[in-house]
PDB file of C-alpha atoms in Angstrom:
ATOM      1  CA  MET W   1      87.825 -42.353  81.537  1.00 62.00           C
ATOM      2  CA  PRO W   2      87.379 -45.793  82.980  1.00 86.00           C
ATOM      3  CA  LEU W   3      84.443 -46.817  85.207  1.00 92.00           C
ATOM      4  CA  ILE W   4      86.145 -49.947  86.268  1.00 95.00           C
ATOM      5  CA  LEU W   5      85.059 -48.930  89.916  1.00 95.00           C
ATOM      6  CA  GLN W   6      81.286 -48.379  88.842  1.00 96.00           C
ATOM      7  CA  LYS W   7      80.712 -51.231  86.979  1.00 96.00           C
ATOM      8  CA  ARG W   8      82.450 -53.787  89.422  1.00 97.00           C
ATOM      9  CA  LEU W   9      79.350 -52.151  92.003  1.00 97.00           C
ATOM     10  CA  ALA W  10      76.872 -52.304  89.156  1.00 97.00           C
ATOM     11  CA  LYS W  11      77.704 -55.946  89.074  1.00 97.00           C
ATOM     12  CA  GLU W  12      77.453 -56.682  92.182  1.00 97.00           C
ATOM     13  CA  VAL W  13      74.027 -54.962  92.878  1.00 97.00           C
ATOM     14  CA  LEU W  14      72.500 -56.227  89.365  1.00 97.00           C
ATOM     15  CA  LYS W  15      73.873 -59.539  90.488  1.00 97.00           C
ATOM     16  CA  CYS W  16      74.780 -60.398  86.926  1.00 96.00           C
ATOM     17  CA  GLY W  17      78.169 -60.264  85.024  1.00 96.00           C
ATOM     18  CA  ALA W  18      80.385 -57.230  83.731  1.00 96.00           C
ATOM     19  CA  ASN W  19      79.312 -57.532  79.998  1.00 95.00           C
ATOM     20  CA  ARG W  20      75.679 -57.423  81.091  1.00 96.00           C
ATOM     21  CA  VAL W  21      76.278 -53.820  82.334  1.00 97.00           C
ATOM     22  CA  TRP W  22      75.094 -51.008  80.625  1.00 97.00           C
ATOM     23  CA  LEU W  23      76.266 -47.724  81.657  1.00 96.00           C
ATOM     24  CA  ASP W  24      75.055 -44.484  79.432  1.00 95.00           C
ATOM     25  CA  PRO W  25      78.483 -43.394  77.828  1.00 95.00           C
ATOM     26  CA  THR W  26      76.465 -40.136  77.663  1.00 95.00           C
ATOM     27  CA  GLU W  27      76.482 -39.470  80.743  1.00 94.00           C
ATOM     28  CA  MET W  28      79.925 -40.561  81.882  1.00 94.00           C
ATOM     29  CA  ASP W  29      80.450 -37.813  84.584  1.00 93.00           C
ATOM     30  CA  THR W  30      77.327 -38.542  86.201  1.00 95.00           C
ATOM     31  CA  ILE W  31      78.209 -42.096  86.623  1.00 96.00           C
ATOM     32  CA  SER W  32      82.072 -41.128  87.484  1.00 95.00           C
ATOM     33  CA  THR W  33      80.872 -39.239  90.959  1.00 95.00           C
ATOM     34  CA  ALA W  34      79.034 -42.284  91.604  1.00 96.00           C
ATOM     35  CA  ASN W  35      81.645 -44.348  94.662  1.00 94.00           C
ATOM     36  CA  SER W  36      79.190 -46.305  96.321  1.00 96.00           C
ATOM     37  CA  ARG W  37      76.008 -49.094  95.607  1.00 97.00           C
ATOM     38  CA  GLN W  38      73.281 -47.174  97.012  1.00 97.00           C
ATOM     39  CA  SER W  39      74.152 -44.185  94.164  1.00 97.00           C
ATOM     40  CA  ILE W  40      74.724 -47.141  92.169  1.00 97.00           C
ATOM     41  CA  ARG W  41      71.176 -48.191  92.788  1.00 97.00           C
ATOM     42  CA  LYS W  42      69.475 -45.260  91.845  1.00 97.00           C
ATOM     43  CA  LEU W  43      71.547 -44.225  88.765  1.00 97.00           C
ATOM     44  CA  TYR W  44      70.100 -47.912  88.384  1.00 97.00           C
ATOM     45  CA  LYS W  45      66.708 -46.596  89.013  1.00 97.00           C
ATOM     46  CA  ASP W  46      66.931 -43.460  86.443  1.00 96.00           C
ATOM     47  CA  GLY W  47      68.528 -45.240  83.616  1.00 96.00           C
ATOM     48  CA  LEU W  48      71.683 -44.384  83.254  1.00 96.00           C
ATOM     49  CA  ILE W  49      72.356 -47.931  84.519  1.00 97.00           C
ATOM     50  CA  LEU W  50      71.292 -50.431  82.913  1.00 97.00           C
ATOM     51  CA  LYS W  51      70.714 -54.584  83.151  1.00 97.00           C
ATOM     52  CA  LYS W  52      71.377 -56.163  79.061  1.00 97.00           C
ATOM     53  CA  ALA W  53      69.304 -58.929  78.472  1.00 96.00           C
ATOM     54  CA  VAL W  54      70.883 -62.569  78.054  1.00 94.00           C
ATOM     55  CA  ALA W  55      71.599 -63.570  74.795  1.00 88.00           C
ATOM     56  CA  THR W  56      69.492 -66.065  73.346  1.00 91.00           C
ATOM     57  CA  HIS W  57      71.598 -69.085  71.907  1.00 94.00           C
ATOM     58  CA  SER W  58      69.411 -70.260  68.776  1.00 96.00           C
ATOM     59  CA  ARG W  59      68.043 -73.373  68.437  1.00 96.00           C
ATOM     60  CA  ALA W  60      66.623 -72.311  64.656  1.00 97.00           C
ATOM     61  CA  ARG W  61      69.912 -74.742  63.009  1.00 97.00           C
ATOM     62  CA  ILE W  62      69.294 -77.646  65.267  1.00 98.00           C
ATOM     63  CA  SER W  63      65.817 -77.362  64.650  1.00 98.00           C
ATOM     64  CA  ARG W  64      66.329 -77.438  61.251  1.00 98.00           C
ATOM     65  CA  VAL W  65      68.194 -81.139  62.126  1.00 98.00           C
ATOM     66  CA  HIS W  66      66.003 -82.619  64.455  1.00 98.00           C
ATOM     67  CA  GLU W  67      63.524 -81.725  61.406  1.00 98.00           C
ATOM     68  CA  ALA W  68      65.379 -82.720  59.521  1.00 98.00           C
ATOM     69  CA  LYS W  69      66.004 -86.438  60.959  1.00 97.00           C
ATOM     70  CA  ARG W  70      62.510 -86.771  61.870  1.00 97.00           C
ATOM     71  CA  LYS W  71      62.214 -87.628  58.272  1.00 98.00           C
ATOM     72  CA  GLY W  72      64.610 -89.476  57.945  1.00 96.00           C
ATOM     73  CA  ARG W  73      68.262 -87.723  56.362  1.00 97.00           C
ATOM     74  CA  SER W  74      71.620 -88.491  57.770  1.00 96.00           C
ATOM     75  CA  MET W  75      70.250 -91.505  59.673  1.00 96.00           C
ATOM     76  CA  GLY W  76      71.929 -93.867  56.977  1.00 96.00           C
ATOM     77  CA  LEU W  77      74.073 -96.803  57.581  1.00 96.00           C
ATOM     78  CA  GLY W  78      77.007 -94.800  57.370  1.00 96.00           C
ATOM     79  CA  LYS W  79      75.823 -92.520  60.134  1.00 96.00           C
ATOM     80  CA  ARG W  80      74.910 -95.194  62.856  1.00 96.00           C
ATOM     81  CA  ARG W  81      77.632 -95.535  65.734  1.00 96.00           C
ATOM     82  CA  GLY W  82      75.779 -97.784  68.041  1.00 96.00           C
ATOM     83  CA  THR W  83      74.220-101.395  67.608  1.00 97.00           C
ATOM     84  CA  LYS W  84      71.060-101.797  66.137  1.00 96.00           C
ATOM     85  CA  ASP W  85      70.276-102.958  69.723  1.00 97.00           C
ATOM     86  CA  ALA W  86      71.440 -99.738  71.494  1.00 98.00           C
ATOM     87  CA  ARG W  87      70.098 -98.062  69.157  1.00 96.00           C
ATOM     88  CA  ARG W  88      66.629 -99.447  69.792  1.00 96.00           C
ATOM     89  CA  PRO W  89      66.487-101.689  72.388  1.00 98.00           C
ATOM     90  CA  GLU W  90      64.942-105.153  71.560  1.00 97.00           C
ATOM     91  CA  LYS W  91      63.364-105.759  75.066  1.00 98.00           C
ATOM     92  CA  VAL W  92      61.505-101.882  74.469  1.00 98.00           C
ATOM     93  CA  LEU W  93      59.834-103.297  70.810  1.00 97.00           C
ATOM     94  CA  TRP W  94      58.792-106.340  72.468  1.00 98.00           C
ATOM     95  CA  MET W  95      57.245-104.687  75.513  1.00 98.00           C
ATOM     96  CA  ARG W  96      55.912-102.532  73.066  1.00 98.00           C
ATOM     97  CA  ARG W  97      54.284-106.178  71.406  1.00 98.00           C
ATOM     98  CA  GLN W  98      53.014-106.874  74.462  1.00 98.00           C
ATOM     99  CA  ARG W  99      51.423-104.248  76.005  1.00 98.00           C
ATOM    100  CA  VAL W 100      49.585-103.665  72.201  1.00 98.00           C
ATOM    101  CA  LEU W 101      48.634-107.519  71.738  1.00 99.00           C
ATOM    102  CA  ARG W 102      47.306-107.398  75.412  1.00 99.00           C
ATOM    103  CA  ARG W 103      45.249-104.324  75.221  1.00 98.00           C
ATOM    104  CA  LEU W 104      43.626-106.488  72.369  1.00 98.00           C
ATOM    105  CA  LEU W 105      42.531-108.864  74.039  1.00 99.00           C
ATOM    106  CA  ARG W 106      41.745-107.486  77.123  1.00 98.00           C
ATOM    107  CA  LYS W 107      39.439-104.810  74.874  1.00 98.00           C
ATOM    108  CA  TYR W 108      37.802-107.958  72.948  1.00 98.00           C
ATOM    109  CA  ARG W 109      37.537-110.291  76.672  1.00 98.00           C
ATOM    110  CA  GLU W 110      35.118-107.270  77.924  1.00 98.00           C
ATOM    111  CA  SER W 111      33.563-106.713  74.990  1.00 98.00           C
ATOM    112  CA  GLY W 112      32.568-110.358  74.736  1.00 97.00           C
ATOM    113  CA  LYS W 113      33.692-111.103  71.686  1.00 96.00           C
ATOM    114  CA  ILE W 114      36.045-113.922  73.212  1.00 96.00           C
ATOM    115  CA  ASN W 115      35.476-115.607  75.973  1.00 95.00           C
ATOM    116  CA  LYS W 116      38.119-115.960  79.120  1.00 97.00           C
ATOM    117  CA  THR W 117      40.043-119.341  77.395  1.00 96.00           C
ATOM    118  CA  MET W 118      40.434-117.871  74.720  1.00 97.00           C
ATOM    119  CA  TYR W 119      41.361-115.368  76.662  1.00 98.00           C
ATOM    120  CA  LYS W 120      44.016-116.894  78.823  1.00 98.00           C
ATOM    121  CA  GLN W 121      45.109-119.447  75.572  1.00 98.00           C
ATOM    122  CA  PHE W 122      45.864-116.446  73.686  1.00 98.00           C
ATOM    123  CA  TYR W 123      47.561-114.496  76.255  1.00 98.00           C
ATOM    124  CA  LEU W 124      49.922-117.296  76.844  1.00 98.00           C
ATOM    125  CA  LYS W 125      50.188-117.809  72.880  1.00 98.00           C
ATOM    126  CA  SER W 126      51.189-114.160  72.543  1.00 98.00           C
ATOM    127  CA  LYS W 127      53.972-114.217  74.991  1.00 98.00           C
ATOM    128  CA  GLY W 128      55.034-117.191  73.291  1.00 98.00           C
ATOM    129  CA  ASN W 129      56.362-115.099  70.784  1.00 97.00           C
ATOM    130  CA  GLN W 130      53.182-116.627  68.192  1.00 97.00           C
ATOM    131  CA  TYR W 131      51.939-113.266  67.026  1.00 97.00           C
ATOM    132  CA  LYS W 132      54.006-110.367  65.608  1.00 95.00           C
ATOM    133  CA  ASN W 133      51.991-107.781  64.979  1.00 97.00           C
ATOM    134  CA  LYS W 134      48.109-106.855  65.834  1.00 98.00           C
ATOM    135  CA  ARG W 135      46.595-107.851  62.707  1.00 98.00           C
ATOM    136  CA  VAL W 136      48.189-111.423  63.177  1.00 98.00           C
ATOM    137  CA  LEU W 137      46.388-111.884  66.184  1.00 98.00           C
ATOM    138  CA  ILE W 138      42.907-110.419  64.866  1.00 98.00           C
ATOM    139  CA  GLU W 139      43.325-113.022  62.400  1.00 98.00           C
ATOM    140  CA  ALA W 140      44.257-115.995  64.979  1.00 98.00           C
ATOM    141  CA  ILE W 141      41.166-115.106  66.717  1.00 98.00           C
ATOM    142  CA  HIS W 142      38.058-114.887  63.392  1.00 98.00           C
ATOM    143  CA  ILE W 143      39.481-118.051  62.638  1.00 98.00           C
ATOM    144  CA  ALA W 144      39.579-119.269  66.037  1.00 97.00           C
ATOM    145  CA  LYS W 145      35.870-118.304  66.024  1.00 96.00           C
ATOM    146  CA  ALA W 146      35.108-119.927  63.249  1.00 97.00           C
ATOM    147  CA  GLU W 147      36.430-122.884  64.392  1.00 96.00           C
ATOM    148  CA  HIS W 148      34.693-123.520  67.761  1.00 94.00           C
ATOM    149  CA  LEU W 149      30.953-121.940  65.703  1.00 94.00           C
ATOM    150  CA  LYS W 150      32.199-125.045  62.935  1.00 97.00           C
ATOM    151  CA  GLU W 151      32.964-127.368  66.279  1.00 96.00           C
ATOM    152  CA  LYS W 152      29.614-125.993  67.950  1.00 95.00           C
ATOM    153  CA  ALA W 153      27.428-126.425  65.190  1.00 96.00           C
ATOM    154  CA  LEU W 154      28.600-130.183  64.692  1.00 97.00           C
ATOM    155  CA  GLN W 155      27.930-130.486  68.221  1.00 97.00           C
ATOM    156  CA  ASP W 156      24.490-130.019  68.519  1.00 96.00           C
ATOM    157  CA  GLN W 157      24.142-132.119  65.003  1.00 96.00           C
ATOM    158  CA  LEU W 158      25.309-135.019  66.706  1.00 96.00           C
ATOM    159  CA  ASP W 159      23.471-134.443  69.266  1.00 96.00           C
ATOM    160  CA  ALA W 160      20.346-133.666  67.234  1.00 96.00           C
ATOM    161  CA  ARG W 161      20.966-137.185  65.593  1.00 96.00           C
ATOM    162  CA  LYS W 162      20.918-139.099  68.939  1.00 95.00           C
ATOM    163  CA  ALA W 163      18.439-137.444  70.971  1.00 95.00           C
ATOM    164  CA  ARG W 164      16.512-138.012  67.980  1.00 95.00           C
ATOM    165  CA  ALA W 165      17.448-142.208  67.843  1.00 95.00           C
ATOM    166  CA  ALA W 166      16.887-142.269  71.263  1.00 94.00           C
ATOM    167  CA  ASN W 167      13.145-141.475  70.755  1.00 94.00           C
ATOM    168  CA  LEU W 168      13.452-143.682  67.546  1.00 92.00           C
ATOM    169  CA  LYS W 169      14.517-146.474  70.655  1.00 91.00           C
ATOM    170  CA  GLN W 170      12.150-145.676  72.929  1.00 92.00           C
ATOM    171  CA  LYS W 171       8.783-145.626  70.376  1.00 89.00           C
ATOM    172  CA  ARG W 172      10.504-148.950  69.016  1.00 89.00           C
ATOM    173  CA  LYS W 173      10.195-150.234  72.876  1.00 87.00           C
ATOM    174  CA  VAL W 174       6.597-149.154  73.079  1.00 85.00           C
ATOM    175  CA  LEU W 175       5.865-150.408  70.415  1.00 80.00           C
ATOM    176  CA  GLN W 176       6.785-153.944  70.780  1.00 75.00           C
TER     177      GLN W 176
END
């Protein structure tokens, strides 16, 4: 005996679809007497009518596929649909690189490894795409610092020579 009315009332009371309504097959005559929403609620409370859980859509297979793609599977030339720039925009790569380089320069400036002048020079050079990665920038900073120290040492030697020459000149004047 079909319980079409009871099923319809139950789905409206339980606020779900007809497929999610479960009617106890052993208590068919009790359920068939229910012809109002109130009586359906009572049967639901008693456990003769149940609301089934939503069937979950398993993501196990897609998780396996994602895991494989993380390892680089199914990502070869034959699987690529978009252009190189569409798959990973050059602008994004540029921004990522600039942020890395600028973060390094800021850190070096704050720690005192480079002065403001060197910071500005390297900042502008990195903006001009002179350094392709962090390692190249660090090497350039080391070279620049070495040159700066060398120039400073030469300048100190020159100043010392000039001072010595000036002292000798003064002594000669005193002797004459």
